[in-house]
Amino acid sequence: MTTQHDLQQKYPGARAWGFGDSPHMADELGALVASGAKRATCSDYHAWRQDAEPTLPGDYHIILNGAGEPLCVIRTHTLRMVAFCDVTDTLAALEGEGDLSLAYWRHEHEAFFTRAGCFAKDMLLMFEEFALVERC
């Protein structure tokens, strides 16, 4: 099994993290990324801006499961700012979740951002598209 240390040697500067706000979400969403079904994600724009090292195109990321083990490596290729209410069917489908519909995406992301305490229908999101580089 490839370790996080091995991957950080291979991809210097890569940040390691898991999706979502629970080990279950990290497992579920990470598996979608590793399978190639999930090719995008989004975050609260203001949280993204406040990050000491916000994601930029060309950055590598080591995606971890709920136990903190590497699942795969991705590389960001596109960032765009979009309001929650302006997310399209196409963008929602890129996230690869559920039935790929905009309705499913809105339901799940409203719940996620509500748990984070930042949901608003007009909230700004940083929408990130990425490519799967390596499965672990």
JSON list of C-alpha atoms in Angstrom, two decimals:
[
{"chain": "A", "resi": 1, "resn": "MET", "atom": "CA", "xyz": [0.00, 0.00, 0.00]},
{"chain": "A", "resi": 2, "resn": "THR", "atom": "CA", "xyz": [1.28, 3.46, -0.91]},
{"chain": "A", "resi": 3, "resn": "THR", "atom": "CA", "xyz": [1.76, 5.67, 2.14]},
{"chain": "A", "resi": 4, "resn": "GLN", "atom": "CA", "xyz": [1.00, 9.35, 2.49]},
{"chain": "A", "resi": 5, "resn": "HIS", "atom": "CA", "xyz": [4.73, 9.96, 2.98]},
{"chain": "A", "resi": 6, "resn": "ASP", "atom": "CA", "xyz": [5.54, 8.17, -0.30]},
{"chain": "A", "resi": 7, "resn": "LEU", "atom": "CA", "xyz": [2.95, 10.25, -2.14]},
{"chain": "A", "resi": 8, "resn": "GLN", "atom": "CA", "xyz": [4.23, 13.51, -0.65]},
{"chain": "A", "resi": 9, "resn": "GLN", "atom": "CA", "xyz": [7.70, 12.59, -1.86]},
{"chain": "A", "resi": 10, "resn": "LYS", "atom": "CA", "xyz": [6.33, 11.91, -5.35]},
{"chain": "A", "resi": 11, "resn": "TYR", "atom": "CA", "xyz": [4.11, 15.04, -5.37]},
{"chain": "A", "resi": 12, "resn": "PRO", "atom": "CA", "xyz": [6.01, 17.71, -3.38]},
{"chain": "A", "resi": 13, "resn": "GLY", "atom": "CA", "xyz": [3.68, 20.29, -1.88]},
{"chain": "A", "resi": 14, "resn": "ALA", "atom": "CA", "xyz": [0.61, 18.04, -2.17]},
{"chain": "A", "resi": 15, "resn": "ARG", "atom": "CA", "xyz": [-1.89, 18.57, 0.62]},
{"chain": "A", "resi": 16, "resn": "ALA", "atom": "CA", "xyz": [-3.59, 15.56, 2.18]},
{"chain": "A", "resi": 17, "resn": "TRP", "atom": "CA", "xyz": [-7.23, 15.73, 3.21]},
{"chain": "A", "resi": 18, "resn": "GLY", "atom": "CA", "xyz": [-10.54, 13.90, 3.19]},
{"chain": "A", "resi": 19, "resn": "PHE", "atom": "CA", "xyz": [-13.87, 15.04, 1.76]},
{"chain": "A", "resi": 20, "resn": "GLY", "atom": "CA", "xyz": [-16.85, 16.06, 3.88]},
{"chain": "A", "resi": 21, "resn": "ASP", "atom": "CA", "xyz": [-17.33, 16.51, 7.59]},
{"chain": "A", "resi": 22, "resn": "SER", "atom": "CA", "xyz": [-17.20, 12.91, 8.83]},
{"chain": "A", "resi": 23, "resn": "PRO", "atom": "CA", "xyz": [-15.23, 9.71, 8.30]},
{"chain": "A", "resi": 24, "resn": "HIS", "atom": "CA", "xyz": [-18.27, 8.23, 6.52]},
{"chain": "A", "resi": 25, "resn": "MET", "atom": "CA", "xyz": [-18.37, 11.12, 4.04]},
{"chain": "A", "resi": 26, "resn": "ALA", "atom": "CA", "xyz": [-14.60, 10.88, 3.51]},
{"chain": "A", "resi": 27, "resn": "ASP", "atom": "CA", "xyz": [-15.01, 7.18, 2.65]},
{"chain": "A", "resi": 28, "resn": "GLU", "atom": "CA", "xyz": [-18.03, 7.69, 0.41]},
{"chain": "A", "resi": 29, "resn": "LEU", "atom": "CA", "xyz": [-16.84, 10.76, -1.50]},
{"chain": "A", "resi": 30, "resn": "GLY", "atom": "CA", "xyz": [-13.24, 9.59, -1.65]},
{"chain": "A", "resi": 31, "resn": "ALA", "atom": "CA", "xyz": [-14.37, 6.33, -3.27]},
{"chain": "A", "resi": 32, "resn": "LEU", "atom": "CA", "xyz": [-16.25, 8.35, -5.91]},
{"chain": "A", "resi": 33, "resn": "VAL", "atom": "CA", "xyz": [-13.07, 10.32, -6.65]},
{"chain": "A", "resi": 34, "resn": "ALA", "atom": "CA", "xyz": [-10.91, 7.18, -6.82]},
{"chain": "A", "resi": 35, "resn": "SER", "atom": "CA", "xyz": [-13.41, 5.57, -9.22]},
{"chain": "A", "resi": 36, "resn": "GLY", "atom": "CA", "xyz": [-13.32, 8.62, -11.51]},
{"chain": "A", "resi": 37, "resn": "ALA", "atom": "CA", "xyz": [-17.02, 9.39, -10.98]},
{"chain": "A", "resi": 38, "resn": "LYS", "atom": "CA", "xyz": [-16.40, 12.54, -8.91]},
{"chain": "A", "resi": 39, "resn": "ARG", "atom": "CA", "xyz": [-14.45, 15.16, -10.86]},
{"chain": "A", "resi": 40, "resn": "ALA", "atom": "CA", "xyz": [-15.34, 18.30, -8.94]},
{"chain": "A", "resi": 41, "resn": "THR", "atom": "CA", "xyz": [-16.03, 19.72, -5.51]},
{"chain": "A", "resi": 42, "resn": "CYS", "atom": "CA", "xyz": [-16.95, 23.05, -4.01]},
{"chain": "A", "resi": 43, "resn": "SER", "atom": "CA", "xyz": [-16.31, 24.97, -0.83]},
{"chain": "A", "resi": 44, "resn": "ASP", "atom": "CA", "xyz": [-17.53, 28.12, 0.84]},
{"chain": "A", "resi": 45, "resn": "TYR", "atom": "CA", "xyz": [-15.71, 30.90, -1.03]},
{"chain": "A", "resi": 46, "resn": "HIS", "atom": "CA", "xyz": [-14.95, 32.88, 2.13]},
{"chain": "A", "resi": 47, "resn": "ALA", "atom": "CA", "xyz": [-13.43, 29.83, 3.85]},
{"chain": "A", "resi": 48, "resn": "TRP", "atom": "CA", "xyz": [-11.39, 29.13, 0.69]},
{"chain": "A", "resi": 49, "resn": "ARG", "atom": "CA", "xyz": [-10.07, 32.72, 0.69]},
{"chain": "A", "resi": 50, "resn": "GLN", "atom": "CA", "xyz": [-9.11, 32.55, 4.36]},
{"chain": "A", "resi": 51, "resn": "ASP", "atom": "CA", "xyz": [-7.10, 29.37, 3.87]},
{"chain": "A", "resi": 52, "resn": "ALA", "atom": "CA", "xyz": [-3.40, 30.09, 4.34]},
{"chain": "A", "resi": 53, "resn": "GLU", "atom": "CA", "xyz": [-2.72, 28.18, 1.11]},
{"chain": "A", "resi": 54, "resn": "PRO", "atom": "CA", "xyz": [-5.87, 28.18, -1.03]},
{"chain": "A", "resi": 55, "resn": "THR", "atom": "CA", "xyz": [-6.07, 25.62, -3.82]},
{"chain": "A", "resi": 56, "resn": "LEU", "atom": "CA", "xyz": [-4.84, 26.83, -7.20]},
{"chain": "A", "resi": 57, "resn": "PRO", "atom": "CA", "xyz": [-4.89, 25.24, -10.66]},
{"chain": "A", "resi": 58, "resn": "GLY", "atom": "CA", "xyz": [-2.02, 22.78, -10.96]},
{"chain": "A", "resi": 59, "resn": "ASP", "atom": "CA", "xyz": [-2.04, 21.82, -7.26]},
{"chain": "A", "resi": 60, "resn": "TYR", "atom": "CA", "xyz": [-1.89, 18.15, -6.29]},
{"chain": "A", "resi": 61, "resn": "HIS", "atom": "CA", "xyz": [-3.99, 16.71, -3.46]},
{"chain": "A", "resi": 62, "resn": "ILE", "atom": "CA", "xyz": [-3.75, 13.37, -1.69]},
{"chain": "A", "resi": 63, "resn": "ILE", "atom": "CA", "xyz": [-7.30, 12.26, -0.95]},
{"chain": "A", "resi": 64, "resn": "LEU", "atom": "CA", "xyz": [-7.70, 10.36, 2.31]},
{"chain": "A", "resi": 65, "resn": "ASN", "atom": "CA", "xyz": [-10.41, 7.96, 3.46]},
{"chain": "A", "resi": 66, "resn": "GLY", "atom": "CA", "xyz": [-12.16, 8.23, 6.82]},
{"chain": "A", "resi": 67, "resn": "ALA", "atom": "CA", "xyz": [-9.26, 6.44, 8.55]},
{"chain": "A", "resi": 68, "resn": "GLY", "atom": "CA", "xyz": [-6.73, 8.91, 7.14]},
{"chain": "A", "resi": 69, "resn": "GLU", "atom": "CA", "xyz": [-5.33, 6.50, 4.56]},
{"chain": "A", "resi": 70, "resn": "PRO", "atom": "CA", "xyz": [-4.56, 7.59, 0.98]},
{"chain": "A", "resi": 71, "resn": "LEU", "atom": "CA", "xyz": [-7.10, 6.65, -1.67]},
{"chain": "A", "resi": 72, "resn": "CYS", "atom": "CA", "xyz": [-5.82, 8.60, -4.65]},
{"chain": "A", "resi": 73, "resn": "VAL", "atom": "CA", "xyz": [-4.09, 11.73, -5.92]},
{"chain": "A", "resi": 74, "resn": "ILE", "atom": "CA", "xyz": [-5.90, 14.45, -7.85]},
{"chain": "A", "resi": 75, "resn": "ARG", "atom": "CA", "xyz": [-4.75, 17.60, -9.62]},
{"chain": "A", "resi": 76, "resn": "THR", "atom": "CA", "xyz": [-6.84, 20.77, -9.74]},
{"chain": "A", "resi": 77, "resn": "HIS", "atom": "CA", "xyz": [-7.29, 22.17, -13.24]},
{"chain": "A", "resi": 78, "resn": "THR", "atom": "CA", "xyz": [-10.14, 24.70, -12.98]},
{"chain": "A", "resi": 79, "resn": "LEU", "atom": "CA", "xyz": [-11.45, 27.05, -10.30]},
{"chain": "A", "resi": 80, "resn": "ARG", "atom": "CA", "xyz": [-14.52, 29.22, -10.67]},
{"chain": "A", "resi": 81, "resn": "MET", "atom": "CA", "xyz": [-16.58, 31.29, -8.29]},
{"chain": "A", "resi": 82, "resn": "VAL", "atom": "CA", "xyz": [-20.32, 30.63, -8.49]},
{"chain": "A", "resi": 83, "resn": "ALA", "atom": "CA", "xyz": [-23.27, 31.40, -6.24]},
{"chain": "A", "resi": 84, "resn": "PHE", "atom": "CA", "xyz": [-25.04, 28.39, -4.71]},
{"chain": "A", "resi": 85, "resn": "CYS", "atom": "CA", "xyz": [-28.27, 29.38, -6.49]},
{"chain": "A", "resi": 86, "resn": "ASP", "atom": "CA", "xyz": [-26.44, 29.55, -9.85]},
{"chain": "A", "resi": 87, "resn": "VAL", "atom": "CA", "xyz": [-24.94, 26.04, -9.83]},
{"chain": "A", "resi": 88, "resn": "THR", "atom": "CA", "xyz": [-26.02, 24.32, -13.05]},
{"chain": "A", "resi": 89, "resn": "ASP", "atom": "CA", "xyz": [-27.03, 20.74, -13.86]},
{"chain": "A", "resi": 90, "resn": "THR", "atom": "CA", "xyz": [-23.64, 20.29, -15.51]},
{"chain": "A", "resi": 91, "resn": "LEU", "atom": "CA", "xyz": [-21.67, 21.47, -12.48]},
{"chain": "A", "resi": 92, "resn": "ALA", "atom": "CA", "xyz": [-23.77, 19.37, -10.12]},
{"chain": "A", "resi": 93, "resn": "ALA", "atom": "CA", "xyz": [-23.20, 16.26, -12.26]},
{"chain": "A", "resi": 94, "resn": "LEU", "atom": "CA", "xyz": [-19.42, 16.80, -12.20]},
{"chain": "A", "resi": 95, "resn": "GLU", "atom": "CA", "xyz": [-19.54, 16.27, -8.43]},
{"chain": "A", "resi": 96, "resn": "GLY", "atom": "CA", "xyz": [-20.56, 12.67, -9.18]},
{"chain": "A", "resi": 97, "resn": "GLU", "atom": "CA", "xyz": [-22.86, 12.28, -6.18]},
{"chain": "A", "resi": 98, "resn": "GLY", "atom": "CA", "xyz": [-26.23, 10.54, -5.82]},
{"chain": "A", "resi": 99, "resn": "ASP", "atom": "CA", "xyz": [-28.30, 10.51, -9.01]},
{"chain": "A", "resi": 100, "resn": "LEU", "atom": "CA", "xyz": [-26.15, 13.34, -10.47]},
{"chain": "A", "resi": 101, "resn": "SER", "atom": "CA", "xyz": [-29.13, 15.71, -10.49]},
{"chain": "A", "resi": 102, "resn": "LEU", "atom": "CA", "xyz": [-29.11, 19.36, -9.50]},
{"chain": "A", "resi": 103, "resn": "ALA", "atom": "CA", "xyz": [-31.93, 18.64, -7.01]},
{"chain": "A", "resi": 104, "resn": "TYR", "atom": "CA", "xyz": [-29.81, 16.00, -5.24]},
{"chain": "A", "resi": 105, "resn": "TRP", "atom": "CA", "xyz": [-26.78, 18.29, -5.26]},
{"chain": "A", "resi": 106, "resn": "ARG", "atom": "CA", "xyz": [-28.76, 21.19, -3.75]},
{"chain": "A", "resi": 107, "resn": "HIS", "atom": "CA", "xyz": [-30.29, 19.02, -1.03]},
{"chain": "A", "resi": 108, "resn": "GLU", "atom": "CA", "xyz": [-26.97, 17.49, 0.05]},
{"chain": "A", "resi": 109, "resn": "HIS", "atom": "CA", "xyz": [-24.93, 20.69, -0.17]},
{"chain": "A", "resi": 110, "resn": "GLU", "atom": "CA", "xyz": [-27.53, 22.78, 1.63]},
{"chain": "A", "resi": 111, "resn": "ALA", "atom": "CA", "xyz": [-27.39, 20.24, 4.48]},
{"chain": "A", "resi": 112, "resn": "PHE", "atom": "CA", "xyz": [-23.57, 20.26, 4.48]},
{"chain": "A", "resi": 113, "resn": "PHE", "atom": "CA", "xyz": [-23.23, 24.05, 4.48]},
{"chain": "A", "resi": 114, "resn": "THR", "atom": "CA", "xyz": [-26.00, 24.36, 7.10]},
{"chain": "A", "resi": 115, "resn": "ARG", "atom": "CA", "xyz": [-24.02, 22.02, 9.40]},
{"chain": "A", "resi": 116, "resn": "ALA", "atom": "CA", "xyz": [-20.99, 24.25, 8.78]},
{"chain": "A", "resi": 117, "resn": "GLY", "atom": "CA", "xyz": [-23.06, 27.30, 9.75]},
{"chain": "A", "resi": 118, "resn": "CYS", "atom": "CA", "xyz": [-22.61, 29.19, 6.51]},
{"chain": "A", "resi": 119, "resn": "PHE", "atom": "CA", "xyz": [-25.52, 28.27, 4.23]},
{"chain": "A", "resi": 120, "resn": "ALA", "atom": "CA", "xyz": [-27.35, 30.93, 2.24]},
{"chain": "A", "resi": 121, "resn": "LYS", "atom": "CA", "xyz": [-29.02, 30.44, -1.15]},
{"chain": "A", "resi": 122, "resn": "ASP", "atom": "CA", "xyz": [-26.84, 33.22, -2.56]},
{"chain": "A", "resi": 123, "resn": "MET", "atom": "CA", "xyz": [-23.62, 32.15, -0.83]},
{"chain": "A", "resi": 124, "resn": "LEU", "atom": "CA", "xyz": [-20.52, 32.19, -2.99]},
{"chain": "A", "resi": 125, "resn": "LEU", "atom": "CA", "xyz": [-18.78, 28.90, -3.70]},
{"chain": "A", "resi": 126, "resn": "MET", "atom": "CA", "xyz": [-15.35, 28.12, -5.05]},
{"chain": "A", "resi": 127, "resn": "PHE", "atom": "CA", "xyz": [-16.06, 25.35, -7.53]},
{"chain": "A", "resi": 128, "resn": "GLU", "atom": "CA", "xyz": [-13.03, 23.17, -8.26]},
{"chain": "A", "resi": 129, "resn": "GLU", "atom": "CA", "xyz": [-12.65, 20.73, -11.12]},
{"chain": "A", "resi": 130, "resn": "PHE", "atom": "CA", "xyz": [-9.88, 18.15, -10.91]},
{"chain": "A", "resi": 131, "resn": "ALA", "atom": "CA", "xyz": [-8.42, 15.13, -12.66]},
{"chain": "A", "resi": 132, "resn": "LEU", "atom": "CA", "xyz": [-7.62, 11.78, -11.10]},
{"chain": "A", "resi": 133, "resn": "VAL", "atom": "CA", "xyz": [-3.86, 11.31, -11.33]},
{"chain": "A", "resi": 134, "resn": "GLU", "atom": "CA", "xyz": [-3.20, 8.11, -9.38]},
{"chain": "A", "resi": 135, "resn": "ARG", "atom": "CA", "xyz": [-5.16, 5.49, -7.43]},
{"chain": "A", "resi": 136, "resn": "CYS", "atom": "CA", "xyz": [-3.54, 4.09, -4.30]}
]
